[in-house]
Amino acid sequence: QVQLVESGGGLVQAGGSLRLSCASSRRALPMAWFRQAPGKEREFVAGISWSGGNTLYGDSVKGRFTISRDNAKNTVYLQMNNLKPEDTAVYYCAADLYGNSWNKWSTGGVTYDYRGQGTQVTVSS
């Protein structure tokens, strides 16, 4: 089992930045961020390989968001710059424990083995 705890969400004005963190109880797993806005389906945001050497991004965040990790701290980060009101959502951290999700993330698939409780990000216009 994997426990994931997100932090760093909040309220920010459009054009601003936030950094989300996800602390994991297991190390060296492929990890991802997803988000879900009210009334919308859950959306793939970004993914990172266990080593940090490979990253994936959803089309709507490319060039604005950066995913990274510190395996010494078992923590994955999502740096979000140039935020837009449409980025408003609950952001979830997720883990690929069994190795079945990474390939699906490469096409924006919403799949994972474990996810956290989520952290709210609100971007005001």
mmCIF file of N, CA, C and O in Angstrom, residues 35-75:
data_model
loop_
_atom_site.group_PDB
_atom_site.id
_atom_site.type_symbol
_atom_site.label_atom_id
_atom_site.label_comp_id
_atom_site.label_asym_id
_atom_site.label_seq_id
_atom_site.Cartn_x
_atom_site.Cartn_y
_atom_site.Cartn_z
ATOM 1 N N ARG A 35 -5.903 16.376 -12.043
ATOM 2 C CA ARG A 35 -6.750 17.415 -11.482
ATOM 3 C C ARG A 35 -8.187 17.187 -11.911
ATOM 4 O O ARG A 35 -8.449 16.559 -12.938
ATOM 5 N N GLN A 36 -9.088 17.706 -11.103
ATOM 6 C CA GLN A 36 -10.503 17.606 -11.428
ATOM 7 C C GLN A 36 -11.204 18.885 -11.019
ATOM 8 O O GLN A 36 -11.186 19.261 -9.843
ATOM 9 N N ALA A 37 -11.781 19.544 -11.994
ATOM 10 C CA ALA A 37 -12.560 20.750 -11.766
ATOM 11 C C ALA A 37 -14.025 20.373 -11.584
ATOM 12 O O ALA A 37 -14.462 19.316 -12.066
ATOM 13 N N PRO A 38 -14.785 21.225 -10.908
ATOM 14 C CA PRO A 38 -16.206 20.918 -10.699
ATOM 15 C C PRO A 38 -16.933 20.675 -12.016
ATOM 16 O O PRO A 38 -16.822 21.458 -12.958
ATOM 17 N N GLY A 39 -17.652 19.573 -12.073
ATOM 18 C CA GLY A 39 -18.430 19.261 -13.257
ATOM 19 C C GLY A 39 -17.636 18.730 -14.430
ATOM 20 O O GLY A 39 -18.194 18.527 -15.515
ATOM 21 N N LYS A 40 -16.334 18.512 -14.223
ATOM 22 C CA LYS A 40 -15.482 18.028 -15.315
ATOM 23 C C LYS A 40 -14.855 16.704 -14.951
ATOM 24 O O LYS A 40 -14.761 16.336 -13.784
ATOM 25 N N GLU A 41 -14.387 15.988 -15.954
ATOM 26 C CA GLU A 41 -13.714 14.720 -15.711
ATOM 27 C C GLU A 41 -12.300 14.962 -15.185
ATOM 28 O O GLU A 41 -11.693 16.013 -15.423
ATOM 29 N N ARG A 42 -11.792 13.951 -14.485
ATOM 30 C CA ARG A 42 -10.423 14.033 -13.999
ATOM 31 C C ARG A 42 -9.468 14.074 -15.194
ATOM 32 O O ARG A 42 -9.677 13.367 -16.192
ATOM 33 N N GLU A 43 -8.430 14.877 -15.088
ATOM 34 C CA GLU A 43 -7.520 15.141 -16.207
ATOM 35 C C GLU A 43 -6.081 14.870 -15.805
ATOM 36 O O GLU A 43 -5.648 15.256 -14.702
ATOM 37 N N PHE A 44 -5.330 14.229 -16.675
ATOM 38 C CA PHE A 44 -3.893 14.018 -16.450
ATOM 39 C C PHE A 44 -3.171 15.357 -16.587
ATOM 40 O O PHE A 44 -3.375 16.085 -17.560
ATOM 41 N N VAL A 45 -2.303 15.655 -15.632
ATOM 42 C CA VAL A 45 -1.552 16.909 -15.660
ATOM 43 C C VAL A 45 -0.081 16.662 -15.997
ATOM 44 O O VAL A 45 0.462 17.261 -16.936
ATOM 45 N N ALA A 46 0.568 15.791 -15.227
ATOM 46 C CA ALA A 46 1.993 15.545 -15.444
ATOM 47 C C ALA A 46 2.400 14.234 -14.784
ATOM 48 O O ALA A 46 1.781 13.811 -13.807
ATOM 49 N N GLY A 47 3.449 13.611 -15.322
ATOM 50 C CA GLY A 47 3.964 12.376 -14.754
ATOM 51 C C GLY A 47 5.481 12.395 -14.752
ATOM 52 O O GLY A 47 6.106 13.114 -15.543
ATOM 53 N N ILE A 48 6.073 11.623 -13.843
ATOM 54 C CA ILE A 48 7.532 11.563 -13.742
ATOM 55 C C ILE A 48 7.953 10.140 -13.440
ATOM 56 O O ILE A 48 7.317 9.440 -12.645
ATOM 57 N N SER A 49 9.017 9.688 -14.106
ATOM 58 C CA SER A 49 9.518 8.335 -13.889
ATOM 59 C C SER A 49 10.155 8.217 -12.515
ATOM 60 O O SER A 49 10.416 9.221 -11.841
ATOM 61 N N TRP A 50 10.443 6.985 -12.100
ATOM 62 C CA TRP A 50 10.959 6.784 -10.750
ATOM 63 C C TRP A 50 12.294 7.493 -10.543
ATOM 64 O O TRP A 50 12.607 7.953 -9.451
ATOM 65 N N SER A 51 13.092 7.617 -11.600
ATOM 66 C CA SER A 51 14.399 8.253 -11.479
ATOM 67 C C SER A 51 14.321 9.766 -11.662
ATOM 68 O O SER A 51 15.265 10.482 -11.325
ATOM 69 N N GLY A 52 13.215 10.220 -12.240
ATOM 70 C CA GLY A 52 13.105 11.641 -12.566
ATOM 71 C C GLY A 52 13.637 11.977 -13.945
ATOM 72 O O GLY A 52 13.565 13.116 -14.386
ATOM 73 N N GLY A 53 14.137 10.960 -14.636
ATOM 74 C CA GLY A 53 14.753 11.203 -15.930
ATOM 75 C C GLY A 53 13.782 11.412 -17.069
ATOM 76 O O GLY A 53 14.153 11.938 -18.128
ATOM 77 N N ASN A 54 12.544 10.981 -16.870
ATOM 78 C CA ASN A 54 11.522 11.146 -17.905
ATOM 79 C C ASN A 54 10.300 11.819 -17.316
ATOM 80 O O ASN A 54 9.871 11.492 -16.206
ATOM 81 N N THR A 55 9.744 12.758 -18.075
ATOM 82 C CA THR A 55 8.550 13.472 -17.639
ATOM 83 C C THR A 55 7.517 13.523 -18.756
ATOM 84 O O THR A 55 7.868 13.446 -19.944
ATOM 85 N N LEU A 56 6.271 13.650 -18.357
ATOM 86 C CA LEU A 56 5.141 13.737 -19.286
ATOM 87 C C LEU A 56 4.262 14.898 -18.857
ATOM 88 O O LEU A 56 4.153 15.174 -17.646
ATOM 89 N N TYR A 57 3.633 15.553 -19.828
ATOM 90 C CA TYR A 57 2.759 16.674 -19.503
ATOM 91 C C TYR A 57 1.487 16.628 -20.350
ATOM 92 O O TYR A 57 1.514 16.252 -21.534
ATOM 93 N N GLY A 58 0.387 17.044 -19.739
ATOM 94 C CA GLY A 58 -0.829 17.237 -20.490
ATOM 95 C C GLY A 58 -0.704 18.471 -21.369
ATOM 96 O O GLY A 58 0.021 19.410 -21.027
ATOM 97 N N ASP A 59 -1.418 18.486 -22.468
ATOM 98 C CA ASP A 59 -1.291 19.578 -23.429
ATOM 99 C C ASP A 59 -1.626 20.937 -22.822
ATOM 100 O O ASP A 59 -1.021 21.955 -23.181
ATOM 101 N N SER A 60 -2.574 20.955 -21.895
ATOM 102 C CA SER A 60 -3.029 22.230 -21.358
ATOM 103 C C SER A 60 -2.027 22.874 -20.396
ATOM 104 O O SER A 60 -2.181 24.060 -20.061
ATOM 105 N N VAL A 61 -1.025 22.148 -19.955
ATOM 106 C CA VAL A 61 -0.072 22.700 -18.986
ATOM 107 C C VAL A 61 1.354 22.755 -19.512
ATOM 108 O O VAL A 61 2.243 23.279 -18.823
ATOM 109 N N LYS A 62 1.589 22.236 -20.699
ATOM 110 C CA LYS A 62 2.950 22.240 -21.249
ATOM 111 C C LYS A 62 3.491 23.653 -21.324
ATOM 112 O O LYS A 62 2.811 24.576 -21.768
ATOM 113 N N GLY A 63 4.738 23.814 -20.872
ATOM 114 C CA GLY A 63 5.382 25.113 -20.902
ATOM 115 C C GLY A 63 5.084 25.974 -19.689
ATOM 116 O O GLY A 63 5.722 27.012 -19.499
ATOM 117 N N ARG A 64 4.120 25.563 -18.862
ATOM 118 C CA ARG A 64 3.771 26.344 -17.671
ATOM 119 C C ARG A 64 4.036 25.570 -16.379
ATOM 120 O O ARG A 64 4.397 26.171 -15.365
ATOM 121 N N PHE A 65 3.837 24.278 -16.401
ATOM 122 C CA PHE A 65 4.015 23.441 -15.216
ATOM 123 C C PHE A 65 5.268 22.588 -15.369
ATOM 124 O O PHE A 65 5.620 22.162 -16.474
ATOM 125 N N THR A 66 5.912 22.318 -14.225
ATOM 126 C CA THR A 66 7.092 21.453 -14.204
ATOM 127 C C THR A 66 6.971 20.459 -13.064
ATOM 128 O O THR A 66 6.760 20.859 -11.911
ATOM 129 N N ILE A 67 7.111 19.187 -13.390
ATOM 130 C CA ILE A 67 7.093 18.141 -12.369
ATOM 131 C C ILE A 67 8.527 17.747 -12.056
ATOM 132 O O ILE A 67 9.377 17.678 -12.958
ATOM 133 N N SER A 68 8.807 17.506 -10.785
ATOM 134 C CA SER A 68 10.149 17.098 -10.367
ATOM 135 C C SER A 68 10.017 16.228 -9.126
ATOM 136 O O SER A 68 8.925 16.073 -8.576
ATOM 137 N N ARG A 69 11.125 15.655 -8.698
ATOM 138 C CA ARG A 69 11.082 14.804 -7.508
ATOM 139 C C ARG A 69 12.406 14.845 -6.774
ATOM 140 O O ARG A 69 13.458 15.106 -7.366
ATOM 141 N N ASP A 70 12.310 14.559 -5.492
ATOM 142 C CA ASP A 70 13.485 14.412 -4.630
ATOM 143 C C ASP A 70 13.341 13.049 -3.963
ATOM 144 O O ASP A 70 12.592 12.911 -2.981
ATOM 145 N N ASN A 71 14.010 12.047 -4.492
ATOM 146 C CA ASN A 71 13.842 10.687 -3.968
ATOM 147 C C ASN A 71 14.420 10.522 -2.565
ATOM 148 O O ASN A 71 14.003 9.629 -1.826
ATOM 149 N N ALA A 72 15.324 11.384 -2.193
ATOM 150 C CA ALA A 72 15.843 11.327 -0.822
ATOM 151 C C ALA A 72 14.755 11.704 0.184
ATOM 152 O O ALA A 72 14.805 11.285 1.344
ATOM 153 N N LYS A 73 13.800 12.497 -0.275
ATOM 154 C CA LYS A 73 12.692 12.919 0.591
ATOM 155 C C LYS A 73 11.388 12.217 0.253
ATOM 156 O O LYS A 73 10.347 12.528 0.845
ATOM 157 N N ASN A 74 11.425 11.309 -0.727
ATOM 158 C CA ASN A 74 10.195 10.628 -1.176
ATOM 159 C C ASN A 74 9.101 11.635 -1.515
ATOM 160 O O ASN A 74 7.927 11.448 -1.163
ATOM 161 N N THR A 75 9.474 12.687 -2.203
ATOM 162 C CA THR A 75 8.545 13.781 -2.490
ATOM 163 C C THR A 75 8.583 14.146 -3.965
ATOM 164 O O THR A 75 9.648 14.203 -4.571
#
